[in-house]
């Protein structure tokens, strides 16, 4: 039997061609449903390999908006699938596991966010895309890690900025912009746990290695980095750099694309916590598996639904993000 070959019963009663693998069936069902599969870099490698497009949050938002397919199957976390639905309401948006949340989204409930905003009248509310549609609807503009600096440079000097929900990304942007903001105290459960001690030990062990880190990491990790950027930016960096060895301080799912796009180079994941746990792996992203992706395509669900009023309210700051992320930055 080929690896991943379907066992009797795995197709929930649907006939599967003899010897078909789970991957074969996903491809077949995708075609049958007229679906496009979008995936984030933190998904399992086998899911990335089946995707029509793999990207960072901003690229995935643009890909979802441009998709002509009847169905978008989103392999990422729920807020990403919500963004796809907000930007492309004509498409049916499916996600293998609706419980694929995000610790940043959880840290920022809409009612608490609304009270916080009300405490700062006249401030401009820039919110990281890792939040619920309800929080987006209360924001002036949405940003991603790849677009935040460019967007915030367009906010007039002297206008107070509220930034939620990631305090590490917020602090990193403050340093880049030379400007203070009012920060919501949320963190990413993955990036928060990277161990400075483990990183320094790895640097001693691999003195020629370059360090690439995501801006959701705490300042102590970013201070050790040769490059800080979004997932796509890190991927580009390792391809273009003359370095041969890299220490990667973000979710290790991205290493699959690094090995594909920069063959011959070596990528070492920075461990989280004590180094004995797998806490550098995003538990939310990894709720999507080949098995529930197959079930999702077979069953046509779980389906992402949003009340139309909420969708329209959240669309405004997202559209602003898409416009401001291509605009020429001031200064
Ligand atoms: P990117 O936009 O850099 O892909 O980040 C998404 C994310 O959730 C990082 O934890
Ligand atoms: Fe959220 Fe962190 Fe997972 Fe990204 S890696 S989806 S920020 S919990």
JSON list of C-alpha atoms and ligand atoms in Angstrom, two decimals, residues 40-42 55-58 79-80 128 130 144-146 188 191 214 216 229-232 285, ligand 1:
[
{"chain": "A", "resi": 40, "resn": "UNK", "atom": "CA", "xyz": [-0.22, 29.76, 5.22]},
{"chain": "A", "resi": 41, "resn": "UNK", "atom": "CA", "xyz": [3.46, 28.87, 5.65]},
{"chain": "A", "resi": 42, "resn": "UNK", "atom": "CA", "xyz": [2.77, 27.47, 9.13]},
{"chain": "A", "resi": 55, "resn": "UNK", "atom": "CA", "xyz": [1.76, 33.05, 1.41]},
{"chain": "A", "resi": 56, "resn": "UNK", "atom": "CA", "xyz": [1.86, 35.47, 4.34]},
{"chain": "A", "resi": 57, "resn": "UNK", "atom": "CA", "xyz": [-1.28, 37.13, 5.71]},
{"chain": "A", "resi": 58, "resn": "UNK", "atom": "CA", "xyz": [-1.26, 40.05, 3.29]},
{"chain": "A", "resi": 79, "resn": "UNK", "atom": "CA", "xyz": [-9.27, 34.99, 11.25]},
{"chain": "A", "resi": 80, "resn": "UNK", "atom": "CA", "xyz": [-7.52, 34.42, 7.90]},
{"chain": "A", "resi": 128, "resn": "UNK", "atom": "CA", "xyz": [-3.02, 43.74, 13.46]},
{"chain": "A", "resi": 130, "resn": "UNK", "atom": "CA", "xyz": [-4.67, 38.66, 13.87]},
{"chain": "A", "resi": 144, "resn": "UNK", "atom": "CA", "xyz": [-0.09, 42.81, 8.66]},
{"chain": "A", "resi": 145, "resn": "UNK", "atom": "CA", "xyz": [3.51, 42.22, 9.69]},
{"chain": "A", "resi": 146, "resn": "UNK", "atom": "CA", "xyz": [4.60, 42.92, 6.09]},
{"chain": "A", "resi": 188, "resn": "UNK", "atom": "CA", "xyz": [1.46, 35.26, 20.27]},
{"chain": "A", "resi": 191, "resn": "UNK", "atom": "CA", "xyz": [6.64, 33.73, 19.31]},
{"chain": "A", "resi": 214, "resn": "UNK", "atom": "CA", "xyz": [9.32, 37.36, 13.00]},
{"chain": "A", "resi": 216, "resn": "UNK", "atom": "CA", "xyz": [5.94, 38.94, 16.96]},
{"chain": "A", "resi": 229, "resn": "UNK", "atom": "CA", "xyz": [10.18, 40.50, 8.87]},
{"chain": "A", "resi": 230, "resn": "UNK", "atom": "CA", "xyz": [6.95, 38.77, 7.91]},
{"chain": "A", "resi": 231, "resn": "UNK", "atom": "CA", "xyz": [7.01, 35.12, 6.88]},
{"chain": "A", "resi": 232, "resn": "UNK", "atom": "CA", "xyz": [7.38, 36.04, 3.19]},
{"chain": "A", "resi": 285, "resn": "UNK", "atom": "CA", "xyz": [-2.47, 26.33, 12.66]},
{"chain": "B", "resi": 1, "resn": "LIG", "atom": "P1", "xyz": [2.62, 36.67, 8.51]},
{"chain": "B", "resi": 1, "resn": "LIG", "atom": "O1", "xyz": [1.69, 37.74, 8.00]},
{"chain": "B", "resi": 1, "resn": "LIG", "atom": "O2", "xyz": [4.03, 37.16, 8.64]},
{"chain": "B", "resi": 1, "resn": "LIG", "atom": "O3", "xyz": [2.53, 35.45, 7.67]},
{"chain": "B", "resi": 1, "resn": "LIG", "atom": "O4", "xyz": [2.21, 36.32, 10.00]},
{"chain": "B", "resi": 1, "resn": "LIG", "atom": "C1", "xyz": [1.06, 35.62, 10.34]},
{"chain": "B", "resi": 1, "resn": "LIG", "atom": "C2", "xyz": [1.12, 35.05, 11.69]},
{"chain": "B", "resi": 1, "resn": "LIG", "atom": "O5", "xyz": [0.14, 34.62, 12.24]},
{"chain": "B", "resi": 1, "resn": "LIG", "atom": "C3", "xyz": [2.40, 35.02, 12.35]},
{"chain": "B", "resi": 1, "resn": "LIG", "atom": "O6", "xyz": [2.29, 34.37, 13.57]}
]
